[in-house]
Tab-separated table of C-alpha atoms and ligand atoms in Angstrom:
chain	number	residue	atom	x	y	z
A	1	MET	CA	-1.418	-1.317	-32.893
A	2	SER	CA	0.282	-4.236	-31.160
A	3	THR	CA	-1.023	-7.587	-31.718
A	4	ALA	CA	-0.530	-10.998	-29.718
A	5	LEU	CA	3.135	-10.418	-29.068
A	6	GLY	CA	5.907	-10.688	-26.131
A	7	THR	CA	7.096	-7.332	-27.608
A	8	PRO	CA	4.570	-4.664	-28.572
A	9	THR	CA	5.243	-1.609	-30.389
A	10	LEU	CA	6.616	0.886	-27.952
A	11	GLU	CA	5.646	4.266	-28.976
A	12	ASP	CA	7.141	7.898	-27.537
A	13	THR	CA	4.598	10.532	-27.972
A	14	TYR	CA	5.367	12.063	-24.383
A	15	ALA	CA	9.006	12.091	-25.364
A	16	ARG	CA	8.418	13.785	-28.413
A	17	ALA	CA	6.089	16.141	-27.264
A	18	VAL	CA	7.902	17.494	-24.173
A	19	PRO	CA	11.786	16.346	-25.081
A	20	GLY	CA	13.170	18.857	-22.206
A	21	LEU	CA	11.241	16.628	-19.571
A	22	VAL	CA	13.093	13.444	-20.412
A	23	LEU	CA	16.491	11.786	-20.052
A	24	PRO	CA	17.677	8.800	-22.105
A	25	PHE	CA	17.844	5.957	-19.744
A	26	THR	CA	18.468	2.501	-20.360
A	27	ALA	CA	17.564	-0.172	-17.595
A	28	ALA	CA	20.161	-1.860	-15.778
A	29	PRO	CA	20.312	-5.356	-16.899
A	30	ALA	CA	19.141	-7.886	-14.238
A	31	PRO	CA	21.679	-10.657	-14.042
A	32	ASP	CA	19.022	-13.811	-13.151
A	33	PRO	CA	15.476	-12.601	-13.949
A	34	HIS	CA	12.616	-14.556	-12.814
A	35	VAL	CA	8.998	-13.647	-13.527
A	36	VAL	CA	7.120	-14.065	-10.207
A	37	ALA	CA	3.652	-12.428	-10.785
A	38	LEU	CA	2.164	-11.617	-14.155
A	39	ASP	CA	-1.284	-10.416	-14.686
A	40	GLU	CA	-2.364	-12.046	-17.658
A	41	ASP	CA	-5.889	-10.428	-17.845
A	42	LEU	CA	-3.933	-7.077	-18.201
A	43	ALA	CA	-1.496	-8.617	-20.753
A	44	ALA	CA	-4.648	-9.675	-22.779
A	45	GLU	CA	-6.159	-6.007	-22.664
A	46	LEU	CA	-3.145	-4.792	-23.918
A	47	GLY	CA	-2.853	-7.220	-26.919
A	48	LEU	CA	0.153	-9.106	-25.497
A	49	ASP	CA	0.848	-12.990	-25.152
A	50	PRO	CA	1.664	-13.699	-21.598
A	51	GLU	CA	3.783	-16.400	-22.353
A	52	ALA	CA	5.644	-14.689	-25.311
A	53	LEU	CA	6.052	-11.563	-22.443
A	54	ARG	CA	7.253	-13.997	-19.937
A	55	SER	CA	10.441	-14.856	-22.140
A	56	SER	CA	10.919	-11.637	-23.940
A	57	GLY	CA	13.106	-9.687	-21.399
A	58	LEU	CA	10.571	-6.783	-21.869
A	59	LEU	CA	9.583	-6.937	-18.160
A	60	VAL	CA	13.234	-6.426	-17.025
A	61	GLY	CA	13.672	-3.415	-20.031
A	62	GLN	CA	15.173	-5.246	-22.883
A	63	VAL	CA	13.559	-3.426	-25.606
A	64	PRO	CA	13.951	-4.098	-29.560
A	65	GLU	CA	16.593	-1.801	-31.314
A	66	GLY	CA	15.802	1.575	-31.679
A	67	VAL	CA	13.302	2.097	-28.906
A	68	ARG	CA	14.316	5.110	-26.933
A	69	THR	CA	13.495	4.430	-23.090
A	70	VAL	CA	13.632	7.624	-20.805
A	71	ALA	CA	13.875	8.484	-17.320
A	72	GLN	CA	10.957	11.575	-16.517
A	73	VAL	CA	11.744	14.389	-14.790
A	74	TYR	CA	9.255	16.225	-12.182
A	75	ALA	CA	9.442	18.341	-9.369
A	76	GLY	CA	6.989	18.201	-6.004
A	77	HIS	CA	6.100	19.018	-3.051
A	78	GLN	CA	6.818	16.149	-0.378
A	79	PHE	CA	5.185	16.364	2.931
A	80	GLY	CA	4.526	20.203	2.116
A	81	MET	CA	8.381	20.924	1.195
A	82	TYR	CA	8.975	21.996	-2.361
A	83	GLN	CA	11.656	19.774	-4.160
A	84	PRO	CA	12.645	21.358	-7.758
A	85	ARG	CA	13.998	18.277	-8.911
A	86	LEU	CA	12.584	15.047	-8.371
A	87	GLY	CA	11.993	12.525	-11.528
A	88	ASP	CA	12.226	8.940	-11.722
A	89	GLY	CA	15.035	8.054	-9.827
A	90	ARG	CA	14.964	4.413	-10.013
A	91	ALA	CA	12.401	3.840	-12.820
A	92	VAL	CA	12.253	4.053	-16.788
A	93	LEU	CA	9.504	4.678	-19.067
A	94	LEU	CA	9.904	2.090	-21.977
A	95	GLY	CA	7.316	3.358	-23.990
A	96	GLU	CA	3.419	3.828	-24.752
A	97	ILE	CA	1.308	0.763	-25.784
A	98	VAL	CA	-1.848	1.271	-27.765
A	99	ALA	CA	-3.793	-1.686	-26.707
A	100	PRO	CA	-6.317	-3.108	-29.185
A	101	ASP	CA	-9.295	-1.125	-27.939
A	102	GLY	CA	-7.300	1.957	-28.960
A	103	THR	CA	-6.534	3.072	-25.379
A	104	ARG	CA	-2.971	4.395	-24.607
A	105	HIS	CA	-0.857	3.121	-21.831
A	106	ASP	CA	2.826	3.898	-20.298
A	107	LEU	CA	4.688	0.455	-19.781
A	108	HIS	CA	7.132	1.648	-17.032
A	109	LEU	CA	9.753	-0.082	-14.759
A	110	LYS	CA	10.431	0.316	-11.132
A	111	GLY	CA	13.613	-0.545	-9.601
A	112	SER	CA	15.365	-0.883	-12.742
A	113	GLY	CA	18.590	1.077	-11.868
A	114	ARG	CA	19.862	4.421	-10.808
A	115	THR	CA	19.100	7.123	-13.147
A	116	PRO	CA	20.577	10.759	-13.104
A	117	PHE	CA	17.802	11.996	-10.848
A	118	ALA	CA	18.469	9.150	-8.030
A	119	ARG	CA	19.788	11.576	-5.704
A	120	GLY	CA	20.962	9.249	-2.589
A	121	GLY	CA	19.129	6.363	-3.960
A	122	ASP	CA	20.600	3.180	-5.247
A	123	GLY	CA	17.879	2.895	-8.002
A	124	LYS	CA	16.985	-0.666	-6.769
A	125	ALA	CA	13.869	-1.791	-5.537
A	126	ALA	CA	13.282	-4.746	-3.068
A	127	LEU	CA	10.687	-7.702	-3.944
A	128	GLY	CA	8.396	-6.946	-0.880
A	129	PRO	CA	7.437	-3.290	-1.964
A	130	MET	CA	7.178	-4.479	-5.555
A	131	LEU	CA	4.647	-7.178	-4.725
A	132	ARG	CA	2.573	-4.390	-2.466
A	133	GLU	CA	2.159	-2.611	-5.359
A	134	TYR	CA	1.143	-5.156	-7.330
A	135	VAL	CA	-1.286	-6.473	-5.089
A	136	MET	CA	-2.570	-2.921	-4.406
A	137	GLY	CA	-3.231	-2.356	-7.953
A	138	VAL	CA	-5.012	-5.606	-8.531
A	139	ALA	CA	-7.301	-4.896	-5.638
A	140	MET	CA	-8.148	-1.440	-6.422
A	141	HIS	CA	-8.714	-2.379	-9.827
A	142	ALA	CA	-10.944	-5.044	-8.968
A	143	LEU	CA	-12.995	-2.589	-6.528
A	144	GLY	CA	-13.482	-0.254	-9.472
A	145	VAL	CA	-11.087	2.281	-8.617
A	146	PRO	CA	-8.695	4.120	-11.165
A	147	THR	CA	-5.119	2.908	-10.863
A	148	SER	CA	-2.157	2.057	-12.293
A	149	ARG	CA	-1.774	-1.769	-12.425
A	150	GLY	CA	1.212	-4.156	-11.917
A	151	LEU	CA	1.694	-6.093	-15.515
A	152	ALA	CA	4.438	-8.087	-13.652
A	153	VAL	CA	6.998	-8.356	-10.809
A	154	SER	CA	10.361	-9.977	-11.613
A	155	THR	CA	13.132	-10.637	-9.357
A	156	THR	CA	16.376	-9.897	-10.578
A	157	GLY	CA	18.755	-12.170	-9.063
A	158	GLU	CA	20.645	-9.287	-7.184
A	159	ARG	CA	20.423	-8.583	-3.154
A	160	VAL	CA	19.515	-5.141	-2.509
A	161	PRO	CA	20.862	-3.504	0.838
A	162	ARG	CA	18.323	-2.020	3.239
A	163	ASP	CA	18.123	-1.104	6.770
A	164	THR	CA	17.042	-4.562	7.866
A	165	GLY	CA	19.984	-6.130	5.651
A	166	PRO	CA	20.143	-7.536	2.176
A	167	LEU	CA	16.869	-8.024	0.325
A	168	PRO	CA	15.754	-9.735	-2.719
A	169	GLY	CA	16.048	-7.105	-5.545
A	170	ALA	CA	12.855	-7.110	-8.000
A	171	VAL	CA	11.629	-4.832	-10.765
A	172	LEU	CA	8.055	-4.209	-11.386
A	173	ALA	CA	6.743	-3.460	-14.694
A	174	ARG	CA	3.393	-1.429	-14.520
A	175	VAL	CA	1.066	0.163	-16.705
A	176	ALA	CA	-0.742	3.311	-16.205
A	177	SER	CA	-2.632	5.649	-18.623
A	178	SER	CA	0.155	8.025	-18.234
A	179	HIS	CA	2.786	9.247	-15.331
A	180	LEU	CA	1.720	12.710	-15.831
A	181	ARG	CA	1.839	14.320	-12.148
A	182	VAL	CA	1.092	17.696	-10.580
A	183	GLY	CA	4.777	17.279	-10.023
A	184	THR	CA	5.341	17.169	-13.721
A	185	PHE	CA	3.650	20.526	-14.491
A	186	GLN	CA	5.474	21.938	-11.453
A	187	TYR	CA	8.792	21.139	-13.167
A	188	ALA	CA	7.687	22.567	-16.273
A	189	ALA	CA	6.382	25.562	-14.934
A	190	ALA	CA	9.383	26.590	-12.643
A	191	ALA	CA	11.354	25.923	-15.859
A	192	GLY	CA	10.034	29.185	-17.241
A	193	ASP	CA	9.911	27.951	-20.767
A	194	ALA	CA	5.932	28.794	-21.946
A	195	ASP	CA	6.401	26.896	-25.120
A	196	GLN	CA	7.136	23.559	-23.139
A	197	LEU	CA	4.672	24.138	-20.822
A	198	ARG	CA	2.138	24.502	-23.200
A	199	ALA	CA	3.079	21.562	-25.198
A	200	LEU	CA	2.807	19.553	-21.610
A	201	ALA	CA	-0.789	20.554	-20.877
A	202	ASP	CA	-1.674	19.913	-24.659
A	203	HIS	CA	-0.124	16.424	-24.483
A	204	ALA	CA	-2.250	16.039	-21.092
A	205	ILE	CA	-5.560	17.447	-22.567
A	206	ALA	CA	-4.988	15.202	-25.747
A	207	ARG	CA	-4.380	12.199	-23.798
A	208	HIS	CA	-6.824	12.468	-20.759
A	209	HIS	CA	-9.112	15.049	-21.009
A	210	PRO	CA	-9.726	15.675	-24.820
A	211	GLN	CA	-13.091	17.225	-24.456
A	212	ALA	CA	-11.338	20.524	-22.943
A	213	ALA	CA	-9.638	21.062	-26.480
A	214	ASP	CA	-13.052	22.238	-27.584
A	215	ALA	CA	-13.798	24.317	-24.750
A	216	GLU	CA	-13.890	28.214	-25.128
A	217	GLU	CA	-10.998	28.270	-22.651
A	218	PRO	CA	-9.404	25.043	-23.029
A	219	TYR	CA	-6.746	24.967	-20.115
A	220	LEU	CA	-9.064	26.331	-17.531
A	221	GLU	CA	-11.239	23.185	-18.402
A	222	PHE	CA	-8.382	21.113	-18.766
A	223	TYR	CA	-7.941	22.122	-14.773
A	224	ARG	CA	-11.400	21.393	-14.328
A	225	SER	CA	-11.497	18.051	-15.628
A	226	VAL	CA	-8.378	17.360	-13.422
A	227	VAL	CA	-9.878	18.571	-10.103
A	228	ASP	CA	-12.809	16.620	-11.147
A	229	ALA	CA	-11.097	13.470	-11.844
A	230	GLN	CA	-9.162	13.770	-8.460
A	231	ALA	CA	-12.171	14.773	-6.388
A	232	SER	CA	-13.876	11.259	-7.822
A	233	LEU	CA	-10.720	9.382	-7.080
A	234	VAL	CA	-10.194	10.398	-3.572
A	235	ALA	CA	-13.948	9.828	-2.903
A	236	ARG	CA	-13.217	6.278	-3.985
A	237	TRP	CA	-10.386	5.833	-1.771
A	238	MET	CA	-12.374	6.995	1.043
A	239	LEU	CA	-15.411	4.891	0.276
A	240	VAL	CA	-13.294	1.714	-0.115
A	241	GLY	CA	-11.010	2.550	3.375
A	242	PHE	CA	-7.648	3.063	1.345
A	243	VAL	CA	-4.857	5.185	2.768
A	244	HIS	CA	-2.558	6.020	-0.025
A	245	GLY	CA	0.376	7.342	2.748
A	246	VAL	CA	2.438	9.499	0.583
A	247	MET	CA	0.075	12.276	-1.396
A	248	ASN	CA	3.006	14.237	-2.684
A	249	THR	CA	2.335	16.369	-5.700
A	250	ASP	CA	4.448	13.984	-7.535
A	251	ASN	CA	2.374	11.133	-6.387
A	252	THR	CA	-0.849	13.166	-7.808
A	253	THR	CA	-1.647	12.102	-11.711
A	254	ILE	CA	-3.292	14.384	-14.029
A	255	SER	CA	-5.285	11.065	-15.085
A	256	GLY	CA	-7.122	10.586	-11.857
A	257	GLU	CA	-5.246	7.131	-11.154
A	258	THR	CA	-4.058	6.274	-8.127
A	259	ILE	CA	-0.161	5.942	-8.482
A	260	ASP	CA	3.104	5.138	-6.590
A	261	TYR	CA	1.747	2.699	-4.260
A	262	GLY	CA	4.394	3.303	-1.255
A	263	PRO	CA	3.224	2.765	2.173
A	264	CYS	CA	-0.375	2.420	1.617
A	265	ALA	CA	-2.809	0.144	3.257
A	266	PHE	CA	-6.687	-0.365	3.964
A	267	ILE	CA	-8.016	0.541	7.208
A	268	ASP	CA	-9.516	-2.084	9.471
A	269	ARG	CA	-11.730	0.080	12.075
A	270	TYR	CA	-12.845	3.519	10.986
A	271	ASP	CA	-10.854	6.121	12.343
A	272	PRO	CA	-10.101	9.340	10.278
A	273	GLN	CA	-6.664	9.611	12.217
A	274	THR	CA	-5.426	6.000	10.816
A	275	VAL	CA	-1.894	6.577	9.523
A	276	PHE	CA	0.199	3.392	8.473
A	277	SER	CA	3.307	5.018	7.060
A	278	SER	CA	6.638	4.942	8.737
A	279	ILE	CA	7.903	8.096	7.572
A	280	ASP	CA	4.460	10.290	8.205
A	281	HIS	CA	5.283	11.414	11.604
A	282	ALA	CA	2.715	14.402	11.799
A	283	GLY	CA	-0.028	12.188	10.171
A	284	ARG	CA	-0.143	14.905	7.387
A	285	TYR	CA	-1.486	11.935	5.019
A	286	ALA	CA	-3.963	10.286	7.583
A	287	PHE	CA	-6.912	8.655	6.038
A	288	GLY	CA	-9.473	11.398	6.905
A	289	ASN	CA	-6.774	14.340	5.464
A	290	GLN	CA	-7.028	12.927	2.240
A	291	PRO	CA	-9.641	15.078	0.419
A	292	MET	CA	-7.980	18.308	1.829
A	293	ILE	CA	-4.525	17.213	0.724
A	294	ALA	CA	-5.760	16.291	-2.787
A	295	ARG	CA	-7.480	19.779	-3.061
A	296	TRP	CA	-3.868	21.303	-1.850
A	297	ASN	CA	-2.123	19.250	-4.366
A	298	LEU	CA	-4.777	20.417	-7.115
A	299	ALA	CA	-4.046	24.214	-5.971
A	300	ARG	CA	-0.526	23.784	-6.824
A	301	LEU	CA	-1.367	22.649	-10.032
A	302	GLY	CA	-3.544	25.740	-10.680
A	303	GLU	CA	-0.588	27.862	-9.747
A	304	CYS	CA	1.309	26.281	-12.566
A	305	LEU	CA	-1.209	26.673	-15.099
A	306	LEU	CA	-2.039	30.427	-14.710
A	307	PRO	CA	-0.078	31.556	-17.354
A	308	LEU	CA	-1.815	29.261	-19.501
A	309	ILE	CA	-5.546	30.276	-18.363
A	310	ASP	CA	-5.170	33.916	-18.877
A	311	ALA	CA	-2.687	36.671	-19.937
A	312	ASP	CA	-4.220	38.863	-17.193
A	313	SER	CA	-2.813	37.159	-13.955
A	314	GLU	CA	-5.843	38.632	-12.163
A	315	VAL	CA	-8.236	36.858	-14.272
A	316	ALA	CA	-6.215	33.760	-14.243
A	317	ILE	CA	-5.978	33.744	-10.579
A	318	GLU	CA	-9.848	34.190	-10.316
A	319	ASN	CA	-10.692	31.818	-12.662
A	320	ALA	CA	-8.461	29.194	-10.985
A	321	THR	CA	-9.460	30.105	-7.507
A	322	ALA	CA	-12.718	29.045	-8.478
A	323	VAL	CA	-12.214	25.650	-10.021
A	324	VAL	CA	-10.247	24.726	-7.176
A	325	THR	CA	-13.017	25.907	-4.665
A	326	SER	CA	-15.202	23.712	-6.505
A	327	PHE	CA	-13.177	20.361	-5.177
A	328	THR	CA	-14.877	20.271	-1.848
A	329	GLU	CA	-18.332	20.381	-3.866
A	330	ARG	CA	-17.253	17.576	-6.383
A	331	TYR	CA	-15.464	15.401	-3.688
A	332	ASP	CA	-18.687	15.923	-1.308
A	333	GLY	CA	-21.227	14.750	-4.388
A	334	TYR	CA	-19.115	11.841	-5.268
A	335	PHE	CA	-18.602	10.674	-1.611
A	336	ALA	CA	-22.306	11.233	-0.568
A	337	GLN	CA	-23.300	9.358	-3.899
A	338	GLY	CA	-20.836	6.438	-3.135
A	339	MET	CA	-22.473	6.490	0.470
A	340	ALA	CA	-25.786	6.196	-0.876
A	341	ALA	CA	-24.824	3.147	-2.908
A	342	LYS	CA	-22.825	1.451	-0.102
A	343	LEU	CA	-25.878	1.880	2.334
A	344	GLY	CA	-28.658	1.024	-0.559
A	345	LEU	CA	-30.341	4.511	0.018
A	346	ALA	CA	-33.099	5.671	-2.378
A	347	GLU	CA	-30.704	9.023	-2.505
A	348	PRO	CA	-27.765	10.556	-0.393
A	349	ASP	CA	-28.559	11.607	2.738
A	350	ASP	CA	-25.622	13.537	4.446
A	351	GLN	CA	-26.871	14.023	8.146
A	352	LEU	CA	-27.511	9.908	8.144
A	353	VAL	CA	-24.002	9.117	6.745
A	354	ARG	CA	-22.327	11.939	9.113
A	355	ASP	CA	-24.136	10.283	12.290
A	356	LEU	CA	-22.892	6.723	10.877
A	357	LEU	CA	-19.444	7.793	10.640
A	358	THR	CA	-19.572	9.203	14.180
A	359	LEU	CA	-20.794	5.934	15.518
A	360	LEU	CA	-18.250	3.663	13.531
A	361	ALA	CA	-15.557	6.150	14.811
A	362	ASP	CA	-16.989	6.148	18.300
A	363	GLN	CA	-17.166	2.493	18.607
A	364	GLN	CA	-14.142	1.531	16.402
A	365	ILE	CA	-16.052	-0.654	14.035
A	366	ASP	CA	-14.242	-2.364	11.026
A	367	TRP	CA	-15.364	-0.641	7.738
A	368	THR	CA	-15.367	-3.291	5.620
A	369	THR	CA	-17.159	-5.663	7.866
A	370	PHE	CA	-20.036	-3.104	8.254
A	371	PHE	CA	-21.147	-2.805	5.431
A	372	ARG	CA	-21.212	-6.036	4.386
A	373	ALA	CA	-22.780	-7.530	7.490
A	374	ARG	CA	-26.269	-9.042	6.615
A	375	PRO	CA	-28.688	-9.063	7.846
A	376	ARG	CA	-28.782	-6.251	9.971
A	377	GLY	CA	-29.091	-8.255	13.167
A	378	GLU	CA	-25.152	-8.869	12.132
A	379	ALA	CA	-24.227	-5.086	11.761
A	380	ARG	CA	-26.001	-4.630	15.276
A	381	ASP	CA	-23.944	-7.296	16.785
A	382	LEU	CA	-20.809	-5.390	15.824
A	383	PHE	CA	-21.571	-2.555	18.272
A	384	LEU	CA	-20.974	-2.445	21.872
A	385	ASP	CA	-23.532	0.325	22.471
A	386	ARG	CA	-26.219	-1.265	20.501
A	387	GLU	CA	-29.063	1.236	21.570
A	388	ALA	CA	-27.021	4.037	19.753
A	389	PHE	CA	-26.838	1.753	16.634
A	390	ASP	CA	-30.882	1.223	16.642
A	391	ALA	CA	-31.518	4.749	16.934
A	392	TRP	CA	-29.613	5.318	13.487
A	393	ALA	CA	-30.855	2.224	12.314
A	394	VAL	CA	-34.469	3.481	12.433
A	395	ARG	CA	-33.559	6.385	10.286
A	396	TRP	CA	-31.522	3.977	7.992
A	397	GLU	CA	-34.339	1.644	7.352
A	398	ALA	CA	-36.720	4.660	6.451
A	399	ARG	CA	-34.534	5.713	3.652
A	400	ARG	CA	-33.653	2.420	2.016
A	401	ASP	CA	-34.623	1.452	-1.301
A	402	PRO	CA	-35.634	-2.144	-1.329
A	403	ALA	CA	-34.490	-2.673	-4.766
A	404	ALA	CA	-30.790	-1.710	-3.983
A	405	ASP	CA	-28.052	-3.958	-4.065
A	406	PRO	CA	-25.304	-2.669	-1.779
A	407	ASP	CA	-23.289	-6.236	-1.897
A	408	ARG	CA	-22.326	-4.896	-5.512
A	409	VAL	CA	-20.377	-2.152	-4.206
A	410	ASN	CA	-19.258	-3.361	-0.755
A	411	PRO	CA	-16.414	-5.682	-1.105
A	412	VAL	CA	-15.950	-8.849	1.475
A	413	TYR	CA	-12.496	-8.907	0.737
A	414	VAL	CA	-9.634	-6.169	1.041
A	415	PRO	CA	-6.053	-6.521	1.086
A	416	ARG	CA	-5.980	-6.291	4.941
A	417	ASN	CA	-2.553	-5.015	6.098
A	418	HIS	CA	-1.742	-7.770	8.651
A	419	LEU	CA	-2.222	-10.430	5.724
A	420	VAL	CA	-0.244	-8.231	3.261
A	421	ASP	CA	2.608	-7.972	5.821
A	422	ALA	CA	2.619	-11.946	6.282
A	423	ALA	CA	2.364	-12.425	2.703
A	424	LEU	CA	5.221	-10.104	1.644
A	425	THR	CA	7.320	-11.317	4.607
A	426	ALA	CA	6.838	-15.107	3.112
A	427	ALA	CA	7.938	-14.071	-0.329
A	428	GLU	CA	11.077	-12.422	0.465
A	429	GLN	CA	11.962	-15.694	2.345
A	430	GLY	CA	11.027	-17.702	-0.686
A	431	ASP	CA	7.600	-18.681	-0.301
A	432	LEU	CA	5.090	-16.862	-2.805
A	433	ALA	CA	1.850	-19.160	-2.170
A	434	PRO	CA	0.563	-16.664	0.500
A	435	PHE	CA	1.108	-13.736	-1.985
A	436	ARG	CA	-0.323	-15.825	-4.785
A	437	GLU	CA	-3.268	-16.612	-2.721
A	438	MET	CA	-3.917	-12.838	-1.872
A	439	VAL	CA	-3.639	-11.788	-5.405
A	440	ASP	CA	-6.493	-14.602	-6.010
A	441	VAL	CA	-8.503	-13.123	-3.081
A	442	VAL	CA	-8.537	-9.619	-3.614
A	443	SER	CA	-9.094	-9.716	-7.505
A	444	ARG	CA	-12.692	-10.989	-6.918
A	445	PRO	CA	-13.459	-8.885	-3.971
A	446	PHE	CA	-17.295	-8.959	-3.960
A	447	GLU	CA	-17.875	-12.404	-4.325
A	448	GLU	CA	-17.855	-14.415	-0.943
A	449	ARG	CA	-16.013	-17.669	-1.062
A	450	PRO	CA	-15.922	-20.406	1.485
A	451	GLY	CA	-12.517	-20.670	2.947
A	452	LEU	CA	-11.468	-17.355	3.116
A	453	GLU	CA	-12.710	-16.231	6.471
A	454	ALA	CA	-9.193	-15.150	7.763
A	455	TRP	CA	-9.596	-12.400	4.873
A	456	THR	CA	-12.720	-10.829	6.596
A	457	GLU	CA	-11.155	-10.332	9.984
A	458	PRO	CA	-9.599	-7.075	10.971
A	459	GLY	CA	-5.813	-7.047	12.274
A	460	THR	CA	-5.134	-6.212	15.448
A	461	GLY	CA	-2.733	-3.585	14.949
A	462	PRO	CA	-1.100	-0.998	15.021
A	463	PHE	CA	0.576	-1.765	11.788
A	464	VAL	CA	3.238	0.493	10.191
A	465	THR	CA	4.118	0.439	6.542
A	466	TYR	CA	7.608	1.102	5.005
A	467	CYS	CA	8.197	3.091	2.025
A	468	GLY	CA	8.845	1.159	-1.140
A	469	THR	CA	12.677	2.200	-1.109
B	1	AMP	P1	8.304	8.002	-3.893
B	1	AMP	O1	8.226	8.267	-2.484
B	1	AMP	O2	8.282	6.425	-4.096
B	1	AMP	O3	7.071	8.660	-4.983
B	1	AMP	O4	9.864	8.574	-4.548
B	1	AMP	C1	10.050	9.957	-4.572
B	1	AMP	C2	11.467	10.012	-5.093
B	1	AMP	O5	12.435	9.414	-4.630
B	1	AMP	C3	11.234	9.782	-6.530
B	1	AMP	O6	11.899	10.604	-7.368
B	1	AMP	C4	11.782	8.181	-6.579
B	1	AMP	O7	12.255	8.378	-8.016
B	1	AMP	C5	13.067	8.584	-5.820
B	1	AMP	N1	13.647	7.274	-5.345
B	1	AMP	C6	12.695	6.571	-4.462
B	1	AMP	N2	13.648	5.487	-3.977
B	1	AMP	C7	14.437	5.392	-4.856
B	1	AMP	C8	15.712	4.457	-5.105
B	1	AMP	N3	15.720	3.621	-4.129
B	1	AMP	N4	16.707	4.774	-5.740
B	1	AMP	C9	16.811	5.954	-6.397
B	1	AMP	N5	15.814	7.094	-6.325
B	1	AMP	C10	14.758	6.721	-5.439
B	2	MG	MG1	6.595	8.914	-6.583
């Protein structure tokens, strides 16, 4: 177990469990590293001393003698197209840290050099996208959404060439409960080594869904647990208005955490068609498509697990199909519960929610503002057609639980895209003040504070977000 140190004990249970799914890789040295963001709360949760950590070199990949750092291999469907070999092209798993509370976390770097999986990429990352991932992780964690979290962002002292010209290079040190992806199972299943696939599944069960080990059909129960964790996760995304942007199967976790923040963003006005990502031309990963896409990705996981679920492939298919089909009901249940909490209802009411969503879409109402508007008159003022709102609000009133406290679940502040954009642009030009303010704002999303009014205003979009490359 790690103590309050800068350099924790780094374990390698993953690399030992599935040696065929990792390659040794050492982070490229950073010529002139500077820590520009460090999550001290997260450091403390991991039992690490922030000051020691800053000077340890660990945040740019300097590990103690004898620690084997690795790049992980995975496959995946990118925008629906199967890629048999993706893997960490510019990332490295430094190891696993067991926190003082006994929980296990991957410590992973992104932007740490070209690995054998880099294909055409340079293995590097620019400061802006790494800061985006960092702040999004802070916001999502504060909103109660399971997520990987940025421990630190360090500039490297290098400049990295990008389409717009050279940008300051950076490395993100991130922490996740693991980096097991649907794509990891796709790679293992395609490799055709039954023992390795089983070892991967057993590792995933022990690490994330241990109750499945005791079930009558452990692998089917494991599958059900992943489906449920993802249904819950995506419902939370939809409740806070988060668009992941690149829901490829390699960006879909087994743990049920949000991972691989690329061109992600929060919606302003409610519109299920919202797409921010510059690379999502067809709108495959539009806001409103996310539940359906998650289910599709989970169907791909199910295909991988078939040989473990039952030796009789027909039985396996039948059982796995029932599980993936249950995604919709699970998702609907989580979403309905979440909306009931957001509206302060005594119990879920699907028709009331459906009608609200139609109203919000028709009248282009800002998602975050609507749920936080108090008193009701203020919510009414958001609508152009106020009579339509009034008719709905009468029904809302009748179903409200007077004891409910929706402010607990409805944020005042989310990282609004136009402000994220401005803060990241300033950071790339050397001014980190707007970024630091943004981290502070979104780390306490539910508590209204004076002077932060700009953070409650929707942008005048449309805004485009770019991939982390
Ligand atoms: P992403 O869309 O960020 O999830 O990345 C998809 C794949 O591309 C992963 O295998 C990444 O490791 C790889 N990749 C993205 N950017 C780079 C880069 N600059 N250099 C090398 N590989 C990259
Ligand atoms: Mg990815």
